[in-house]
mmCIF file of C-alpha atoms in Angstrom:
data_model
loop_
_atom_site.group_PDB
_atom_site.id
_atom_site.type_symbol
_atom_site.label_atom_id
_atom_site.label_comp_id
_atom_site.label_asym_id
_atom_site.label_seq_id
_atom_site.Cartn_x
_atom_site.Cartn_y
_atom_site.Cartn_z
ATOM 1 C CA UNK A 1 85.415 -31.523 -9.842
ATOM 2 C CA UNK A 2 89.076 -31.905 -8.449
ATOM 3 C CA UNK A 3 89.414 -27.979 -8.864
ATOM 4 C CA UNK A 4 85.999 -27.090 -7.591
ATOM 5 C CA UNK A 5 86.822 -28.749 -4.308
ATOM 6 C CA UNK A 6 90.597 -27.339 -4.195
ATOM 7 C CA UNK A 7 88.694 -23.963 -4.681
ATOM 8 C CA UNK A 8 86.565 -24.102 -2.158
ATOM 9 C CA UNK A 9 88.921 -25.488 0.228
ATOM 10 C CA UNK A 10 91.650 -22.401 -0.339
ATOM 11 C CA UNK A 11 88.480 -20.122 0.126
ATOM 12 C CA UNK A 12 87.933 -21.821 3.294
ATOM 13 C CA UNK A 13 91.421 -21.424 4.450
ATOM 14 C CA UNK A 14 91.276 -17.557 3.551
ATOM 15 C CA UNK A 15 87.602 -17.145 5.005
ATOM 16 C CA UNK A 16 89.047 -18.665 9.042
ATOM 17 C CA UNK A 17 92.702 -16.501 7.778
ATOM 18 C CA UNK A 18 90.764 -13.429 7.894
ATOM 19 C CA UNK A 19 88.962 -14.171 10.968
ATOM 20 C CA UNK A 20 92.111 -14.951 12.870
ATOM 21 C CA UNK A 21 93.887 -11.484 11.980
ATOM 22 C CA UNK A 22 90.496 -9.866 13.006
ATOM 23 C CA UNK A 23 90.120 -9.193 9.746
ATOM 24 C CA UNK A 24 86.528 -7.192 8.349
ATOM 25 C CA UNK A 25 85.311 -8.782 5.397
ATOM 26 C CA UNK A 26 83.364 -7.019 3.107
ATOM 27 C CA UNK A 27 80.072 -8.099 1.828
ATOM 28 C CA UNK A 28 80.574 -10.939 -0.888
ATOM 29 C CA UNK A 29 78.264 -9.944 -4.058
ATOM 30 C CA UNK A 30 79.956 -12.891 -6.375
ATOM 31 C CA UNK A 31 78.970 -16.105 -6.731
ATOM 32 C CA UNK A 32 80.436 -19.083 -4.046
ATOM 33 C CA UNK A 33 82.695 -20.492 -6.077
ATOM 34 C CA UNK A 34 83.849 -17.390 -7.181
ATOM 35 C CA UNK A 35 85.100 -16.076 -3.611
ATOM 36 C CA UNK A 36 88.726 -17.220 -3.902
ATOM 37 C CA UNK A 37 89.072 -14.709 -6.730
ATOM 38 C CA UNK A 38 87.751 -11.673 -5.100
ATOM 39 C CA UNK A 39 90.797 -9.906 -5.823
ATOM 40 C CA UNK A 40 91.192 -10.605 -8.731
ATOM 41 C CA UNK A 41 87.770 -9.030 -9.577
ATOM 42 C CA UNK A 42 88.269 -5.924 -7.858
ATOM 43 C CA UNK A 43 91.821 -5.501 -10.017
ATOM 44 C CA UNK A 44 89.759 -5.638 -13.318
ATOM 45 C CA UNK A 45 87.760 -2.582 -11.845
ATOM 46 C CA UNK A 46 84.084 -4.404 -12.375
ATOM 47 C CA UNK A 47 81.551 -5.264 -10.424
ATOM 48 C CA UNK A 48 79.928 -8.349 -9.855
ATOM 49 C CA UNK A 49 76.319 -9.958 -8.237
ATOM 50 C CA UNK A 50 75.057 -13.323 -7.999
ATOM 51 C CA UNK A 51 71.524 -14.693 -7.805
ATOM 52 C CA UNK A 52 71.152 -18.570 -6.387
ATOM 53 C CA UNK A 53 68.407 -20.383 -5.654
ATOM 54 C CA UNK A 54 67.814 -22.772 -2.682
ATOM 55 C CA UNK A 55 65.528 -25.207 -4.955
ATOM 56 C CA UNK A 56 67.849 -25.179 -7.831
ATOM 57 C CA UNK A 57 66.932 -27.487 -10.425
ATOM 58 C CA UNK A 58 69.914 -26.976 -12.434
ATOM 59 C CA UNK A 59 73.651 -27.105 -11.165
ATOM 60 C CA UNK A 60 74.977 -24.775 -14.322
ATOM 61 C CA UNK A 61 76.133 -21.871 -13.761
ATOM 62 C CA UNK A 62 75.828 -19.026 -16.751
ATOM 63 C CA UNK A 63 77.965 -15.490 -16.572
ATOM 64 C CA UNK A 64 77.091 -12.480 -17.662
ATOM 65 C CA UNK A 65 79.462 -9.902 -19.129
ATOM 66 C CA UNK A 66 78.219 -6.035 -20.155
ATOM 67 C CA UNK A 67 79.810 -3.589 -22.181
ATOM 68 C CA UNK A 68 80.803 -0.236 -20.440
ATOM 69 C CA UNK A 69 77.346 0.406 -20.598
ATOM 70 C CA UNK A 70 76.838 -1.409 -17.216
ATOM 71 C CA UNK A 71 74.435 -3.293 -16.207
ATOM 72 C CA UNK A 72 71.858 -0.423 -15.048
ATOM 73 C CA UNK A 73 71.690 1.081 -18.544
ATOM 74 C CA UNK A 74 68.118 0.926 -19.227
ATOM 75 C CA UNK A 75 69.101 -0.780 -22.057
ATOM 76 C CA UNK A 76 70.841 -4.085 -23.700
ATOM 77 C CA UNK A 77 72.649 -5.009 -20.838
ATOM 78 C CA UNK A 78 69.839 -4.555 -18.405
ATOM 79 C CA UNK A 79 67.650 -6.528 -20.321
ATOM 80 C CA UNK A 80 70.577 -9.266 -20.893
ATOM 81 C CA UNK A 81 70.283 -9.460 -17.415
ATOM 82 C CA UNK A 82 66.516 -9.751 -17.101
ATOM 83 C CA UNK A 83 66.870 -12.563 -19.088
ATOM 84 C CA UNK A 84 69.008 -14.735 -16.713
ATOM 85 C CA UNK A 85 66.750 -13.869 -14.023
ATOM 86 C CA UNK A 86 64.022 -15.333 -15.840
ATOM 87 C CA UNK A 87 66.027 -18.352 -16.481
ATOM 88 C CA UNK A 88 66.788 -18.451 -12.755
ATOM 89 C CA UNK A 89 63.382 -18.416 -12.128
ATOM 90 C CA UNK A 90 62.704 -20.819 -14.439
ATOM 91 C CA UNK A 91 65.124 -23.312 -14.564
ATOM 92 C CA UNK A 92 67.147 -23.235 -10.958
ATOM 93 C CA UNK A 93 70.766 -22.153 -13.018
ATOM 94 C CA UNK A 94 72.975 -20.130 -10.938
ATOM 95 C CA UNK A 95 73.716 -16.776 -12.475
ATOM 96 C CA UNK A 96 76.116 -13.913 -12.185
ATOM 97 C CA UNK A 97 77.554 -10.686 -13.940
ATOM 98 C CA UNK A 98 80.771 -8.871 -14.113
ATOM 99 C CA UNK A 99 80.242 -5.351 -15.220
ATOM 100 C CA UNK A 100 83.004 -3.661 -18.013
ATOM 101 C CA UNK A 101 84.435 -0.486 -16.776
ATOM 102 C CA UNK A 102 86.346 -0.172 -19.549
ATOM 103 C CA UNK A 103 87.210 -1.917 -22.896
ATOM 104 C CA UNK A 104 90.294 -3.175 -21.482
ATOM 105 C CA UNK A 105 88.047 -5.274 -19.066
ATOM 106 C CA UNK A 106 86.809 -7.227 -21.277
ATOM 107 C CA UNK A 107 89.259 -9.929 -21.609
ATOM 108 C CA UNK A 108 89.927 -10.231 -18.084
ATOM 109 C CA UNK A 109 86.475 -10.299 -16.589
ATOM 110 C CA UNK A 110 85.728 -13.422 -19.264
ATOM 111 C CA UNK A 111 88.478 -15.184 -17.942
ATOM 112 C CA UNK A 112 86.812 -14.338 -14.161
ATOM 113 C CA UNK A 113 84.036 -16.956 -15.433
ATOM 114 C CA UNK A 114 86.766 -19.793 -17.333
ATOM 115 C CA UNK A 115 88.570 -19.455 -14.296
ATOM 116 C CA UNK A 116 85.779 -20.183 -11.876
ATOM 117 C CA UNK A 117 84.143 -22.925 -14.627
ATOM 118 C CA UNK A 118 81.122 -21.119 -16.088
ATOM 119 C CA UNK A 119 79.448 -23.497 -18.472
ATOM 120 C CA UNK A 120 78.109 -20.560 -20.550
ATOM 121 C CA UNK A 121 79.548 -17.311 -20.364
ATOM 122 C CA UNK A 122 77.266 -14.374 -21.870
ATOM 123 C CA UNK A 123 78.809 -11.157 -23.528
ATOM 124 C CA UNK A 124 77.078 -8.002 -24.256
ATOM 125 C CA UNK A 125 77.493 -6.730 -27.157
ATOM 126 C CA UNK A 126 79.552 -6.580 -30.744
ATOM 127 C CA UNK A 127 82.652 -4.530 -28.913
ATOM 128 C CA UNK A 128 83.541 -7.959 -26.750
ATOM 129 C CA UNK A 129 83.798 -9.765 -29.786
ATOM 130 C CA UNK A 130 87.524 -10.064 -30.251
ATOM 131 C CA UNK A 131 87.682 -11.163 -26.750
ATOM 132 C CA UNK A 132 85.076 -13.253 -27.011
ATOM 133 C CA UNK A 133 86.630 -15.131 -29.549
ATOM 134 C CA UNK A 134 90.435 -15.600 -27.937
ATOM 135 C CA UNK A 135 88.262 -16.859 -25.181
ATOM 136 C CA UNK A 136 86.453 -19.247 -27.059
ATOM 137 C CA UNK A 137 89.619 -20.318 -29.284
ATOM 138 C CA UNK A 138 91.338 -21.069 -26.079
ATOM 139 C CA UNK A 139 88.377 -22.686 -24.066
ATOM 140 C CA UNK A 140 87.115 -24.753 -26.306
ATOM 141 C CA UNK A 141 85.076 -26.731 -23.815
ATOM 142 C CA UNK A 142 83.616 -23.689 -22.316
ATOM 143 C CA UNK A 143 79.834 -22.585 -24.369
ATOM 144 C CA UNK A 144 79.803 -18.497 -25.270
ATOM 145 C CA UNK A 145 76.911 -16.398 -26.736
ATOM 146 C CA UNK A 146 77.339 -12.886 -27.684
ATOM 147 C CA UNK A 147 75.136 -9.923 -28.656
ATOM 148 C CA UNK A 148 74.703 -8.040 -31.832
ATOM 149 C CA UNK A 149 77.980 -10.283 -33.335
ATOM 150 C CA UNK A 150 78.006 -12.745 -36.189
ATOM 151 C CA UNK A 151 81.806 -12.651 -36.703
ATOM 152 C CA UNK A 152 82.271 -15.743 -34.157
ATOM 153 C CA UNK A 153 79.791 -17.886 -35.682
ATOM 154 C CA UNK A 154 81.915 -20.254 -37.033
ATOM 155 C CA UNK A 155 83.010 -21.163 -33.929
ATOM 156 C CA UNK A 156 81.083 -24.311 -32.753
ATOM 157 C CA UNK A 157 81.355 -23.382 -28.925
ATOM 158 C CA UNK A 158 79.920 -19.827 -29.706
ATOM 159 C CA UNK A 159 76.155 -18.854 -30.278
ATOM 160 C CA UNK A 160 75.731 -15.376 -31.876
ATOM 161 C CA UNK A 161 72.602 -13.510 -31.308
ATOM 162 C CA UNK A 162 71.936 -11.461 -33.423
ATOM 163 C CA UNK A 163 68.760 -9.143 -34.507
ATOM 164 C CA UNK A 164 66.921 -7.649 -37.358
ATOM 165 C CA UNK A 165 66.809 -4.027 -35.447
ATOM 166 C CA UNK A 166 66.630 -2.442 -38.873
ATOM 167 C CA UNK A 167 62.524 -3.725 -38.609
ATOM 168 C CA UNK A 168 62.150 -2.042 -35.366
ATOM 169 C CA UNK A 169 63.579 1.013 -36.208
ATOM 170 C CA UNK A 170 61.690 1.022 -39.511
ATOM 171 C CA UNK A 171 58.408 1.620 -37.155
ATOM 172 C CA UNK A 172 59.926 3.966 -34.920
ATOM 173 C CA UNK A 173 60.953 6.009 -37.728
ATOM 174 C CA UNK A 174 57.101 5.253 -39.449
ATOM 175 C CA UNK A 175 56.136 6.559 -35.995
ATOM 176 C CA UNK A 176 58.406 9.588 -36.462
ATOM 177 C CA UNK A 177 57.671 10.631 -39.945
ATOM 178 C CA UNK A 178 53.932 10.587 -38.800
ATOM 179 C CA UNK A 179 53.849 13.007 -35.701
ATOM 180 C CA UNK A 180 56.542 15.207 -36.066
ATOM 181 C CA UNK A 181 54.842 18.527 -36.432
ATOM 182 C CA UNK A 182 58.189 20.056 -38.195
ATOM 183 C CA UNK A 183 59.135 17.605 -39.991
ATOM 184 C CA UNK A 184 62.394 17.494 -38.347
ATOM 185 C CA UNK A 185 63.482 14.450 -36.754
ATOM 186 C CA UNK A 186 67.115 13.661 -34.984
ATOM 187 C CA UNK A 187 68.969 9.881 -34.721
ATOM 188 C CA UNK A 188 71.654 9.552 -32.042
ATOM 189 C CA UNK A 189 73.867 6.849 -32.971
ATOM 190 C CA UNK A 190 76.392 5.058 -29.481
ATOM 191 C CA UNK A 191 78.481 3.939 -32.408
ATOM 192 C CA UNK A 192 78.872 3.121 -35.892
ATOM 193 C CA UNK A 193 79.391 -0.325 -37.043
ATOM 194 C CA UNK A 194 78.104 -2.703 -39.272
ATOM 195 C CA UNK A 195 75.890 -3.735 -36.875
ATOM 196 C CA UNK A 196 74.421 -0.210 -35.178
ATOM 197 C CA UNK A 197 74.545 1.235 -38.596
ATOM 198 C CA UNK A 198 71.371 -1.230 -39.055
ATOM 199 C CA UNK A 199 69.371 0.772 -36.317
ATOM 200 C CA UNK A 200 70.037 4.088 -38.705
ATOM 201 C CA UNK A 201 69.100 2.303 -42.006
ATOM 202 C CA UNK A 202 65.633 1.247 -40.814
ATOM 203 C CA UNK A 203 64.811 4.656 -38.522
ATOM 204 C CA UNK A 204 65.254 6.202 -41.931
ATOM 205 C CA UNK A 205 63.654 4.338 -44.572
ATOM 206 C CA UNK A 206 60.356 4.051 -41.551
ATOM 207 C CA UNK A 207 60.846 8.271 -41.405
ATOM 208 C CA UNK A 208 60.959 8.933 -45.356
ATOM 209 C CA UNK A 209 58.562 5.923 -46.067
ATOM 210 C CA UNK A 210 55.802 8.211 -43.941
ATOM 211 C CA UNK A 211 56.969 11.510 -44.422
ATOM 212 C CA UNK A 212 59.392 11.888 -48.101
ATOM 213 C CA UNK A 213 59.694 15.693 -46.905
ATOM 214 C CA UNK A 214 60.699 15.027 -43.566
ATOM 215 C CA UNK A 215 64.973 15.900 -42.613
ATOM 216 C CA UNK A 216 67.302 13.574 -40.413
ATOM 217 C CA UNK A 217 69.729 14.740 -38.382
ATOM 218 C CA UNK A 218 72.260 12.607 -37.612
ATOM 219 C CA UNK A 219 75.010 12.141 -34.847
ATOM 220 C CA UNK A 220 77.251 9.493 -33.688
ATOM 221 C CA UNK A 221 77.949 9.774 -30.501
ATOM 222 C CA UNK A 222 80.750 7.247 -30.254
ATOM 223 C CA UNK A 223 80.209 6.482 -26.768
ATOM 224 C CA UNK A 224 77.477 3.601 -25.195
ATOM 225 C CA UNK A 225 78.102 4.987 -22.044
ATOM 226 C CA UNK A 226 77.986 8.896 -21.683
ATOM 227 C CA UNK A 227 74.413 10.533 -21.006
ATOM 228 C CA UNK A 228 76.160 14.022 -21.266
ATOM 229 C CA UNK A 229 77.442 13.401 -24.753
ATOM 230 C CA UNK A 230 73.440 12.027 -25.499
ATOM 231 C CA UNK A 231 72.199 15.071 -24.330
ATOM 232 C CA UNK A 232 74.916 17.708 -25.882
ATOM 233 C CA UNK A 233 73.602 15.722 -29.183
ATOM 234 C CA UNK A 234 69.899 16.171 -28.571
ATOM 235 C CA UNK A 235 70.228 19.517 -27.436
ATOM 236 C CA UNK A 236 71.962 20.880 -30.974
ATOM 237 C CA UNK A 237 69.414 18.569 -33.089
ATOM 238 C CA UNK A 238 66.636 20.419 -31.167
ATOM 239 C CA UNK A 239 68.201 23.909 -31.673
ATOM 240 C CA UNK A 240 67.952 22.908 -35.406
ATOM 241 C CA UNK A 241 64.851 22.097 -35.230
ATOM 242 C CA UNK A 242 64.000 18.415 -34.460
ATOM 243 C CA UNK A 243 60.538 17.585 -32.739
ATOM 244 C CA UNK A 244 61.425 13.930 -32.209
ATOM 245 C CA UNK A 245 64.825 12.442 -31.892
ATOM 246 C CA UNK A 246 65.401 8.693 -31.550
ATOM 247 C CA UNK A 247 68.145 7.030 -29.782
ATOM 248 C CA UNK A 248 70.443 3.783 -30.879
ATOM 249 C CA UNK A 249 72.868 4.822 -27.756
ATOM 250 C CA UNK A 250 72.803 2.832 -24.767
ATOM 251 C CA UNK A 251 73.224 4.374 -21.746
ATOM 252 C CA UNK A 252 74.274 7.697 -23.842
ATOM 253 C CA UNK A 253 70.494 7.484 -25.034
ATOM 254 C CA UNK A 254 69.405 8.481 -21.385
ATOM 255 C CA UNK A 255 70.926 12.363 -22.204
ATOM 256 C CA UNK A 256 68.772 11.910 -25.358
ATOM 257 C CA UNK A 257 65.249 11.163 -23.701
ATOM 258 C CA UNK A 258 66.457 13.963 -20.543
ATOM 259 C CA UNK A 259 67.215 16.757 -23.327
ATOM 260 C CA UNK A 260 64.060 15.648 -25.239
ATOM 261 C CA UNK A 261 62.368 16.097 -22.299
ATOM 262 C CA UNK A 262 63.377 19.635 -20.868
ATOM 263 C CA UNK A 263 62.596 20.685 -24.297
ATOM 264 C CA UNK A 264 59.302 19.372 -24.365
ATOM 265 C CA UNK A 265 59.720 17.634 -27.817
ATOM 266 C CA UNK A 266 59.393 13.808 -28.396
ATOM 267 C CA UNK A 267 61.823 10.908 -27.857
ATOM 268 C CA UNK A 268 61.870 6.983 -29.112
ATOM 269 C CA UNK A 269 63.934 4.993 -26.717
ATOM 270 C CA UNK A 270 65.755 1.629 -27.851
ATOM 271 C CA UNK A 271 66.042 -2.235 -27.051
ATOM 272 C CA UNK A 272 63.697 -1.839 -24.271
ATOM 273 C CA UNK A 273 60.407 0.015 -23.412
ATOM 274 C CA UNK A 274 61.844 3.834 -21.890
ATOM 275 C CA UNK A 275 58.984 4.895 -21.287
ATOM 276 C CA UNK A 276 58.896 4.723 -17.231
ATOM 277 C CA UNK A 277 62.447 6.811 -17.739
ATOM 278 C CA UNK A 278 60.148 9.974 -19.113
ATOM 279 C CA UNK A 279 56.529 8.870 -19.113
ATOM 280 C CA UNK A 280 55.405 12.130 -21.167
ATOM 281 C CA UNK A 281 58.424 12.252 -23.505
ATOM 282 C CA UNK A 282 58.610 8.979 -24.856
ATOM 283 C CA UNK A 283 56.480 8.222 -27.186
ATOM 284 C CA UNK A 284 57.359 4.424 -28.411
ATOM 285 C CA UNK A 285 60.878 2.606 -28.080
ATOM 286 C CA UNK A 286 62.015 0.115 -30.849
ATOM 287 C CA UNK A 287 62.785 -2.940 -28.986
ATOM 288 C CA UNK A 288 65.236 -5.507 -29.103
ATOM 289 C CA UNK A 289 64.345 -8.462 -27.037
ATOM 290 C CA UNK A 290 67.463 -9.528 -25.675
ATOM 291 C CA UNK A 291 65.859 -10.729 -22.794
ATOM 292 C CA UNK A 292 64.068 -13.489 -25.123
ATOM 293 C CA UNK A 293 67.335 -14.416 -26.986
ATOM 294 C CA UNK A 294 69.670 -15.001 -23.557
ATOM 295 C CA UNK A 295 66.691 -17.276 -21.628
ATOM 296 C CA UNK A 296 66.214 -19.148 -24.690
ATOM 297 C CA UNK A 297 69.844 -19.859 -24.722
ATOM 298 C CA UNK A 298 70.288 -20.397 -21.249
ATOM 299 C CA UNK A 299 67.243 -23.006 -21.839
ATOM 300 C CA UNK A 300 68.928 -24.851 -24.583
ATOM 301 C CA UNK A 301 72.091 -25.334 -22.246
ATOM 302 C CA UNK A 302 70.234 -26.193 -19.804
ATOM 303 C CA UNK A 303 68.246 -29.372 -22.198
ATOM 304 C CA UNK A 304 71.508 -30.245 -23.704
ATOM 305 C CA UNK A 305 70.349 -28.755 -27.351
ATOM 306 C CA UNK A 306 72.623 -25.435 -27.357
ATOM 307 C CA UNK A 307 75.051 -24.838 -30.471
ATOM 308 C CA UNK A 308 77.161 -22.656 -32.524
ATOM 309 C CA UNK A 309 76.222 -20.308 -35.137
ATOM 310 C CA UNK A 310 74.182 -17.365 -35.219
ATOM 311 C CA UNK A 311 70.438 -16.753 -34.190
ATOM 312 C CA UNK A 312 69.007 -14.094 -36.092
ATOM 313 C CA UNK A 313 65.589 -12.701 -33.758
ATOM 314 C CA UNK A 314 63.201 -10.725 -36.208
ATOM 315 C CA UNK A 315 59.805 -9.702 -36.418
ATOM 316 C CA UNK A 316 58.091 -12.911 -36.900
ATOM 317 C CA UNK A 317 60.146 -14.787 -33.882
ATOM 318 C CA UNK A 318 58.929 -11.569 -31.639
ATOM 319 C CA UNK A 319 62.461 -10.378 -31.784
ATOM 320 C CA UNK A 320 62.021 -6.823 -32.572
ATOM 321 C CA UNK A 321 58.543 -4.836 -32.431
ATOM 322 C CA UNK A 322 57.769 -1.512 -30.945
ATOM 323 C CA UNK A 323 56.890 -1.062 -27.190
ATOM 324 C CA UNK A 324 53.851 -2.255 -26.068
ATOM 325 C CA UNK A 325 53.122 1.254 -24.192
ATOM 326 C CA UNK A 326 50.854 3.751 -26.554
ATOM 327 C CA UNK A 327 49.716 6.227 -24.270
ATOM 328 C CA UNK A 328 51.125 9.141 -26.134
ATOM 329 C CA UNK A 329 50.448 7.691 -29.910
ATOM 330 C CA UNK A 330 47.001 8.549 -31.622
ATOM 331 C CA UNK A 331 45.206 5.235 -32.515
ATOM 332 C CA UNK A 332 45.361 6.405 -36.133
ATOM 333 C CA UNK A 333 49.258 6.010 -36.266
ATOM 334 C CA UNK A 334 48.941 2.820 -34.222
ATOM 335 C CA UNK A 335 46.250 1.551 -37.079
ATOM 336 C CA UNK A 336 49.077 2.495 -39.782
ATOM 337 C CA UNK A 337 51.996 0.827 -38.054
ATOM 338 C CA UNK A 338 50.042 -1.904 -37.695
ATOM 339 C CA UNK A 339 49.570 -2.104 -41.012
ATOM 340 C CA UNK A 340 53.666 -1.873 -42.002
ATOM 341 C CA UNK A 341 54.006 -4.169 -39.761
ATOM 342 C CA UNK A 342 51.773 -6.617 -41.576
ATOM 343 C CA UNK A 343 53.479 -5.750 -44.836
ATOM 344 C CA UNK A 344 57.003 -6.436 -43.306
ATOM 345 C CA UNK A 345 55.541 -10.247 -42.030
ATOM 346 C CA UNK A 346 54.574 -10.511 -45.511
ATOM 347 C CA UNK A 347 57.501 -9.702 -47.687
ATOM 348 C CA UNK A 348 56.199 -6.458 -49.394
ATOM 349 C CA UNK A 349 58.100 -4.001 -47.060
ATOM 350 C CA UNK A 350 61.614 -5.383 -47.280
ATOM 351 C CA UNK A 351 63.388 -3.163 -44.745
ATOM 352 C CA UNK A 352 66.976 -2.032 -45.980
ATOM 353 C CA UNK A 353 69.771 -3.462 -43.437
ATOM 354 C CA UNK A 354 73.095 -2.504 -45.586
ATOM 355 C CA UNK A 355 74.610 0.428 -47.001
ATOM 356 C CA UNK A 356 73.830 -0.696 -50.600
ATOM 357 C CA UNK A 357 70.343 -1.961 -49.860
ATOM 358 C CA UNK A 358 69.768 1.429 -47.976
ATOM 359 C CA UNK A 359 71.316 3.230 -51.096
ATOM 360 C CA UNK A 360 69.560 1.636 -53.711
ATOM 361 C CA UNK A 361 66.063 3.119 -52.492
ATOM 362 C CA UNK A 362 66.891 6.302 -50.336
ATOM 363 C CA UNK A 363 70.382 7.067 -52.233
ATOM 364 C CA UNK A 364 73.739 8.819 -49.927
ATOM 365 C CA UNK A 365 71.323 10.280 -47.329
ATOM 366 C CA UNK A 366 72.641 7.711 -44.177
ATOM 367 C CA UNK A 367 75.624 10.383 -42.729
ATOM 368 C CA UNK A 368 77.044 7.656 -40.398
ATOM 369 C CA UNK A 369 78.271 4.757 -42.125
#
């Protein structure tokens, strides 16, 4: 409490420092408390908003970290976001993000939110999760929950959510394997990893599980945060071919859906319904709900109940599915993806989410891993 006032005071003293030299100050898009370390913001190269509410019901406050991705990515991080809104909504927290220019931001914008006493600091994605966990080792008072990670669960002050994308891209690629028209289908992968390498083994055990004759091309992109790379990728799967390409990419993925698009083939967006970014291209999205997983963890801090370990959001606990918009699908595939879907809820479609459980049913025809 002792530091909170301090703080508030020096921001004070800076706020009537600037007025007195006739200063301009610029429009202040963090948090209160977080005013005395403007600079120190602006050195990291992110950028930052806040959200309070005047009936607050909470006094927590809960920071939000993206990947390079940013936080307008039509994607994870977007929907990360949504997430806290809803909790602000909900339950009065104050909320903020810092967005990740670069990798080397990572560290630095997480100890933004120690510095200025976060009680739960959010971090997009599995590429924060070395700095995540230096953070947490040395903060061990401080609560952390990170995306699409499992390698920090054993530390009590860190909650890992993580999903079974491998069941949502099993539909997409059941969606796929039914409508292409060439059977010819493209996966654009941001990055391969453990974890991203899931979204490939499901999109193609859904494709061949429809379609055994259909062909995958595959590219990894290595990059969450270039559309021109997405679309250079698109573009060469389409010259071979492809009438539907799918997308695992973040904000790469947007060059997917704009090449799919000009070409007048098919796309399948990711982790959140794309439709409104190309309402006659994309046909479904396989969606993570991140949004779900964040406001249910800003609702256990907020009760007192949050812990370590991981969190695992599947089919069953409405963590995956495919987009609820169908416009563009015929209700005869929605009928049969229904159906998978029924068989995945009931054990008989087990959908592979490793290299050897892909392997042992589809053999060495996952390029990426």
């Amino acid at each position: 409490m002792k530091k909170r006032l301090l703080s508030m005071a020096l921001s004070a003293v800076m706020v009537l420092s600037l007025a007195a030299c006739g200063g301009q100050a610029k429009e202040n898009k963090t948090s209160n408390a977080s005013a005395s370390k403007g600079s120190a913001v602006a050195s990291t190269a992110s950028a930052s908003k806040t959200s309070n509410t005047p009936e607050a019901k909470s006094n927590l406050k809960i920071g939000l970290i993206t990947d390079v991705g940013g936080i307008h990515d039509h994607s994870f991080n977007e929907t990360s976001w949504k997430g806290l809104e809803q909790a602000k909504t909900d339950l009065g927290v104050e909320i903020n993000y810092l967005e990740s220019k670069t990798d080397a931001d990572y560290t630095s914008n997480i100890e933004t939110f120690v510095d200025e006493e976060y009680d739960l600091i959010v971090c997009v994605g599995f590429k924060l999760a070395e700095a995540t966990k230096k953070a947490a080792e040395a903060h061990p008072d401080t609560k952390f929950a990170i995306i699409d990670d499992a390698s920090n669960a054993a530390l009590p002050n860190v909650t890992c959510l993580t999903f079974k994308q491998e069941q949502a891209s099993y539909l997409v690629g059941y969606v796929a394997g039914l409508v292409t028209k060439k059977n010819n289908v493209g996966f654009v992968l941001g990055m391969a990893s453990d974890m991203m390498n899931k979204f490939g083994y499901g999109y193609l055990a859904g494709v061949y599980a429809a379609n055994p004759e259909a062909k995958v091309q595959q590219i990894n992109a290595n990059h969450f945060a270039d559309p021109a790379i997405g679309k250079t990728s698109a573009t060469t799967m389409i010259t071979n071919g492809a009438d539907v390409i799918f997308h695992a990419a973040g904000g790469t993925g947007v060059g997917v859906i704009q090449a799919c698009q000009e070409a007048k083939i098919s796309a399948i967006g990711v982790d959140t319904d794309q439709s409104s970014l190309a309402p006659e291209t994309v046909i479904t999205s396989a969606m993570k709900r991140v949004d779900n997983a964040v406001y249910d963890t800003a609702k256990q801090l907020v009760e007192g109940t949050i812990k370590g370990g991981e969190m695992v959001y599947d089919l069953s606990k409405g963590g995956v599915d495919i987009a609820p918009t169908t416009d563009l699908l015929s209700e005869d595939v929605l009928k049969k993806v229904e159906e998978v879907k029924g068989k995945i809820l009931s054990g008989e479609v087990v959908v592979p989410g490793t290299k050897d459980e892909f392997e042992k049913e589809f053999g060495d025809k996952y390029e990426l891993d």
